[in-house]
Tab-separated table of C-alpha atoms in Angstrom:
chain	number	residue	atom	x	y	z
E	1	GLN	CA	21.472	-2.433	-4.253
E	2	SER	CA	19.074	0.838	-5.385
E	3	VAL	CA	19.062	1.190	-9.410
E	4	LEU	CA	19.464	4.757	-7.958
E	5	THR	CA	22.069	6.882	-6.532
E	6	GLN	CA	21.813	9.157	-3.884
E	7	PRO	CA	24.094	9.852	-0.936
E	8	PRO	CA	23.328	8.872	2.624
E	9	SER	CA	22.715	11.861	4.083
E	10	VAL	CA	23.328	15.658	3.260
E	11	SER	CA	23.143	18.276	6.688
E	12	GLY	CA	22.571	21.987	7.180
E	13	ALA	CA	21.596	24.601	9.100
E	14	PRO	CA	17.949	26.564	9.663
E	15	GLY	CA	18.579	28.839	7.493
E	16	GLN	CA	20.141	27.354	4.826
E	17	ARG	CA	20.082	25.900	1.642
E	18	VAL	CA	20.527	22.020	1.183
E	19	THR	CA	21.101	19.905	-1.735
E	20	MET	CA	20.558	15.846	-3.097
E	21	SER	CA	21.417	14.127	-6.015
E	22	CYS	CA	19.685	10.848	-7.574
E	23	ALA	CA	22.059	9.615	-9.857
E	24	GLY	CA	21.298	6.957	-12.319
E	25	ASN	CA	22.271	5.426	-16.049
E	26	ASN	CA	20.871	5.050	-19.648
E	27	SER	CA	18.725	3.360	-19.322
E	28	ASN	CA	16.133	5.579	-16.175
E	29	ILE	CA	16.778	9.304	-15.948
E	30	GLY	CA	19.048	9.905	-18.881
E	31	ALA	CA	16.504	7.596	-21.037
E	32	GLY	CA	14.011	10.204	-20.105
E	33	TYR	CA	11.582	9.612	-17.916
E	34	ASP	CA	10.540	11.347	-14.892
E	35	VAL	CA	12.164	11.751	-11.571
E	36	HIS	CA	9.990	11.927	-9.074
E	37	TRP	CA	10.911	13.067	-5.184
E	38	TYR	CA	9.294	11.395	-1.617
E	39	GLN	CA	9.347	12.617	1.770
E	40	GLN	CA	9.345	10.249	4.743
E	41	VAL	CA	9.494	11.410	8.901
E	42	PRO	CA	10.071	7.661	10.369
E	43	GLY	CA	7.980	5.651	11.491
E	44	THR	CA	5.105	7.564	8.430
E	45	ALA	CA	4.376	7.187	4.852
E	46	PRO	CA	6.124	8.504	2.675
E	47	LYS	CA	5.204	11.596	0.582
E	48	LEU	CA	5.384	12.658	-2.719
E	49	LEU	CA	6.805	15.639	-2.576
E	50	ILE	CA	8.416	16.768	-6.462
E	51	TYR	CA	6.347	15.044	-9.615
E	52	GLY	CA	7.669	15.137	-13.495
E	53	ASN	CA	11.409	16.263	-12.429
E	54	ASN	CA	10.026	19.649	-11.010
E	55	ASN	CA	6.794	20.434	-10.408
E	56	ARG	CA	5.050	20.922	-6.545
E	57	PRO	CA	2.052	18.990	-5.666
E	58	SER	CA	-0.519	21.418	-3.898
E	59	GLY	CA	0.933	22.300	-0.683
E	60	VAL	CA	3.703	20.985	-1.041
E	61	PRO	CA	6.151	24.992	0.112
E	62	ASP	CA	8.054	26.453	-2.663
E	63	ARG	CA	11.442	25.982	-0.570
E	64	PHE	CA	11.357	22.853	-2.485
E	65	SER	CA	12.363	22.211	-6.110
E	66	GLY	CA	13.042	19.510	-8.211
E	67	SER	CA	15.867	19.326	-11.375
E	68	LYS	CA	17.009	17.003	-13.869
E	69	SER	CA	20.186	16.279	-16.255
E	70	GLY	CA	21.306	13.999	-18.605
E	71	THR	CA	21.893	10.369	-16.389
E	72	SER	CA	21.486	13.004	-12.489
E	73	ALA	CA	18.764	14.554	-10.823
E	74	SER	CA	19.013	16.872	-7.591
E	75	LEU	CA	16.292	17.570	-4.908
E	76	ALA	CA	16.948	20.898	-3.420
E	77	ILE	CA	15.413	22.972	-0.340
E	78	THR	CA	15.972	26.148	-0.156
E	79	GLY	CA	15.731	27.903	3.498
E	80	LEU	CA	15.960	25.237	5.589
E	81	GLN	CA	13.611	24.153	8.386
E	82	ALA	CA	13.320	22.113	11.390
E	83	GLU	CA	10.176	20.235	10.404
E	84	ASP	CA	12.020	19.177	6.771
E	85	GLU	CA	14.367	16.853	8.394
E	86	ALA	CA	13.465	13.233	7.210
E	87	ASP	CA	14.424	10.857	4.934
E	88	TYR	CA	13.866	11.655	0.347
E	89	TYR	CA	14.181	9.602	-2.140
E	90	CYS	CA	13.859	10.116	-5.884
E	91	GLN	CA	11.839	7.677	-8.293
E	92	SER	CA	11.967	7.169	-11.606
E	93	TYR	CA	11.684	3.956	-13.788
E	94	ASP	CA	13.574	1.915	-15.665
E	95	SER	CA	12.908	0.287	-19.495
E	96	ARG	CA	15.976	-2.619	-19.112
E	97	LEU	CA	13.630	-4.063	-16.251
E	98	SER	CA	10.597	-2.850	-16.822
E	99	ALA	CA	10.010	-1.430	-13.179
E	100	TYR	CA	9.650	1.424	-10.699
E	101	VAL	CA	13.061	2.021	-9.250
E	102	PHE	CA	13.270	4.249	-5.838
E	103	GLY	CA	16.719	5.590	-4.759
E	104	SER	CA	19.194	4.819	-1.898
E	105	GLY	CA	17.588	7.074	0.229
E	106	THR	CA	19.312	10.359	1.205
E	107	LYS	CA	18.342	11.287	5.398
E	108	VAL	CA	18.209	14.827	6.050
E	109	THR	CA	19.503	16.403	9.122
E	110	VAL	CA	19.068	19.879	10.690
E	111	LEU	CA	21.382	20.710	12.819
J	1	GLU	CA	-12.184	11.840	2.104
J	2	VAL	CA	-9.370	10.087	-0.156
J	3	GLN	CA	-7.436	7.920	2.014
J	4	LEU	CA	-5.682	4.245	1.545
J	5	VAL	CA	-6.029	1.177	4.701
J	6	GLU	CA	-3.859	-1.391	4.439
J	7	SER	CA	-4.448	-4.906	6.319
J	8	GLY	CA	-3.265	-8.149	7.117
J	9	GLY	CA	0.119	-8.166	7.809
J	10	GLY	CA	1.825	-10.344	11.048
J	11	LEU	CA	4.179	-12.853	11.324
J	12	VAL	CA	4.471	-15.417	9.000
J	13	GLN	CA	6.389	-19.492	9.417
J	14	PRO	CA	9.459	-19.093	6.827
J	15	GLY	CA	7.535	-20.581	3.693
J	16	GLY	CA	3.960	-19.349	4.686
J	17	SER	CA	1.513	-17.249	2.675
J	18	LEU	CA	-0.352	-13.577	3.347
J	19	ARG	CA	-2.985	-11.829	2.086
J	20	LEU	CA	-2.753	-7.879	2.935
J	21	SER	CA	-5.831	-5.927	1.428
J	22	CYS	CA	-5.617	-2.083	0.863
J	23	ALA	CA	-8.763	-1.249	1.421
J	24	ALA	CA	-9.544	2.482	-0.483
J	25	SER	CA	-11.689	5.469	-0.024
J	26	GLY	CA	-12.649	8.903	-1.863
J	27	PHE	CA	-12.149	7.910	-5.062
J	28	THR	CA	-12.333	4.287	-7.231
J	29	VAL	CA	-9.830	1.753	-6.904
J	30	SER	CA	-10.613	0.255	-10.482
J	31	SER	CA	-10.357	3.091	-11.997
J	32	ASN	CA	-7.002	4.469	-11.095
J	33	TYR	CA	-3.506	2.206	-11.580
J	34	MET	CA	-2.154	0.833	-7.874
J	35	THR	CA	0.414	0.215	-6.058
J	36	TRP	CA	2.267	-1.658	-4.030
J	37	VAL	CA	5.874	-1.092	-2.770
J	38	ARG	CA	7.272	-2.572	0.142
J	39	GLN	CA	10.424	-0.643	3.013
J	40	ALA	CA	12.339	-3.558	4.853
J	41	PRO	CA	13.222	-2.040	8.115
J	42	GLY	CA	15.635	0.668	7.878
J	43	LYS	CA	15.859	0.510	4.189
J	44	GLY	CA	15.193	2.483	1.407
J	45	LEU	CA	11.943	1.868	-0.596
J	46	GLU	CA	11.162	-0.711	-3.439
J	47	TRP	CA	8.305	-1.313	-6.359
J	48	VAL	CA	7.272	-4.344	-6.153
J	49	SER	CA	4.010	-4.563	-8.540
J	50	VAL	CA	1.313	-2.630	-9.654
J	51	ILE	CA	-2.018	-3.102	-11.264
J	52	TYR	CA	-3.961	-1.070	-14.966
J	53	SER	CA	-7.606	0.192	-14.888
J	54	GLY	CA	-7.527	-2.200	-17.476
J	55	GLY	CA	-6.826	-5.418	-14.731
J	56	SER	CA	-2.739	-5.588	-17.061
J	57	THR	CA	-0.611	-6.259	-13.812
J	58	TYR	CA	3.576	-5.863	-13.428
J	59	TYR	CA	5.971	-7.587	-11.438
J	60	ALA	CA	9.624	-6.400	-10.010
J	61	GLU	CA	11.878	-9.427	-11.581
J	62	SER	CA	12.571	-10.058	-7.925
J	63	LEU	CA	8.920	-11.435	-7.466
J	64	LYS	CA	6.950	-12.571	-9.561
J	65	GLY	CA	5.330	-16.262	-9.271
J	66	ARG	CA	5.287	-15.108	-5.889
J	67	PHE	CA	3.292	-12.036	-5.373
J	68	THR	CA	-0.398	-11.541	-7.160
J	69	ILE	CA	-1.772	-8.252	-7.070
J	70	SER	CA	-5.897	-7.930	-7.817
J	71	ARG	CA	-8.624	-5.936	-7.323
J	72	ASP	CA	-12.196	-6.951	-5.472
J	73	ASN	CA	-14.377	-3.765	-7.578
J	74	SER	CA	-17.486	-4.017	-5.254
J	75	LYS	CA	-16.168	-3.606	-2.298
J	76	ASN	CA	-13.158	-1.180	-3.764
J	77	THR	CA	-10.156	-3.062	-2.652
J	78	LEU	CA	-6.606	-4.036	-3.197
J	79	TYR	CA	-5.138	-7.462	-2.243
J	80	LEU	CA	-1.328	-8.754	-2.478
J	81	GLN	CA	-1.042	-12.255	-1.890
J	82	MET	CA	2.044	-13.154	-1.121
J	83	SER	CA	3.059	-17.040	-1.293
J	84	SER	CA	6.357	-18.890	-0.650
J	85	LEU	CA	7.582	-16.272	2.358
J	86	ARG	CA	11.405	-15.823	3.093
J	87	ALA	CA	12.113	-13.421	5.796
J	88	GLU	CA	14.091	-10.898	2.901
J	89	ASP	CA	9.900	-10.562	2.380
J	90	THR	CA	10.013	-8.488	5.852
J	91	ALA	CA	8.756	-5.248	5.829
J	92	VAL	CA	6.169	-2.174	5.594
J	93	TYR	CA	4.001	-2.778	2.448
J	94	TYR	CA	2.091	-0.061	1.105
J	95	CYS	CA	-0.341	-0.007	-1.393
J	96	ALA	CA	-0.143	3.456	-3.452
J	97	ARG	CA	-1.868	5.149	-6.239
J	98	ALA	CA	-0.414	6.046	-9.372
J	99	SER	CA	-0.928	9.138	-10.726
J	100	GLY	CA	0.901	10.761	-14.350
J	101	GLY	CA	0.414	10.959	-18.963
J	102	SER	CA	2.635	7.328	-19.666
J	103	TYR	CA	3.329	4.663	-17.366
J	104	SER	CA	7.126	5.704	-16.984
J	105	ASP	CA	7.198	8.275	-15.725
J	106	TRP	CA	3.973	7.607	-13.181
J	107	TYR	CA	4.757	8.746	-9.703
J	108	PHE	CA	2.659	7.327	-6.129
J	109	ASN	CA	0.794	10.301	-5.207
J	110	LEU	CA	-1.107	8.647	-2.242
J	111	TRP	CA	-0.077	6.267	0.140
J	112	GLY	CA	-1.263	4.238	3.360
J	113	ARG	CA	0.341	3.486	6.456
J	114	GLY	CA	1.144	0.508	5.607
J	115	THR	CA	1.215	-3.003	7.056
J	116	LEU	CA	4.164	-5.307	8.845
J	117	VAL	CA	4.999	-8.403	7.209
J	118	THR	CA	7.756	-10.524	9.900
J	119	VAL	CA	8.612	-13.509	8.234
J	120	SER	CA	10.349	-15.665	10.764
J	121	SER	CA	9.704	-18.873	12.718
């Protein structure tokens, strides 16, 4: 069971905006630790998408954005494209576990 | 080119041991924080272990005592020694480079392609 909870799936038509949540608690996100997001196309390695809550690495389109508030975080994709179909994972640090923790993952489907 | 290439995966019997390797190119392993992350078939990502540039090592609580992370500076390679393997250790094992400010804010900005470990009789 993942420490960070994400919805199993979200979907949207091309061009639409979708969002996904990442719910934690006061020993991880709520403790002030940064949240990071990864994109994983099935059969490939994860790729860093957002770091430090809302920063995009070079090469990541500005259609992707992250936010954090309280004990949760969110990832938004605007102008959804077919190539965005993938699994998305949030990640943070948990002080009670002294471990890096990942979310359960959200599968994005482009209708 | 900056990259990580894992090797050493395969089929191992329950109770057996295996050592995974992760060869780095384009940067120095010993100057970075390096981690292992695994993913069981059809499941999510699970952090396994980290080694600091200074040599300190940390593990997921459930794996302490069975897994050992290390590196060979001369070969610029990261290792994961796994022992007393169980069926639930079956997964793709990724090595990754960590980055960020404080250790509690680290993220993984470079990943290898992974190596599959299957524990089965």
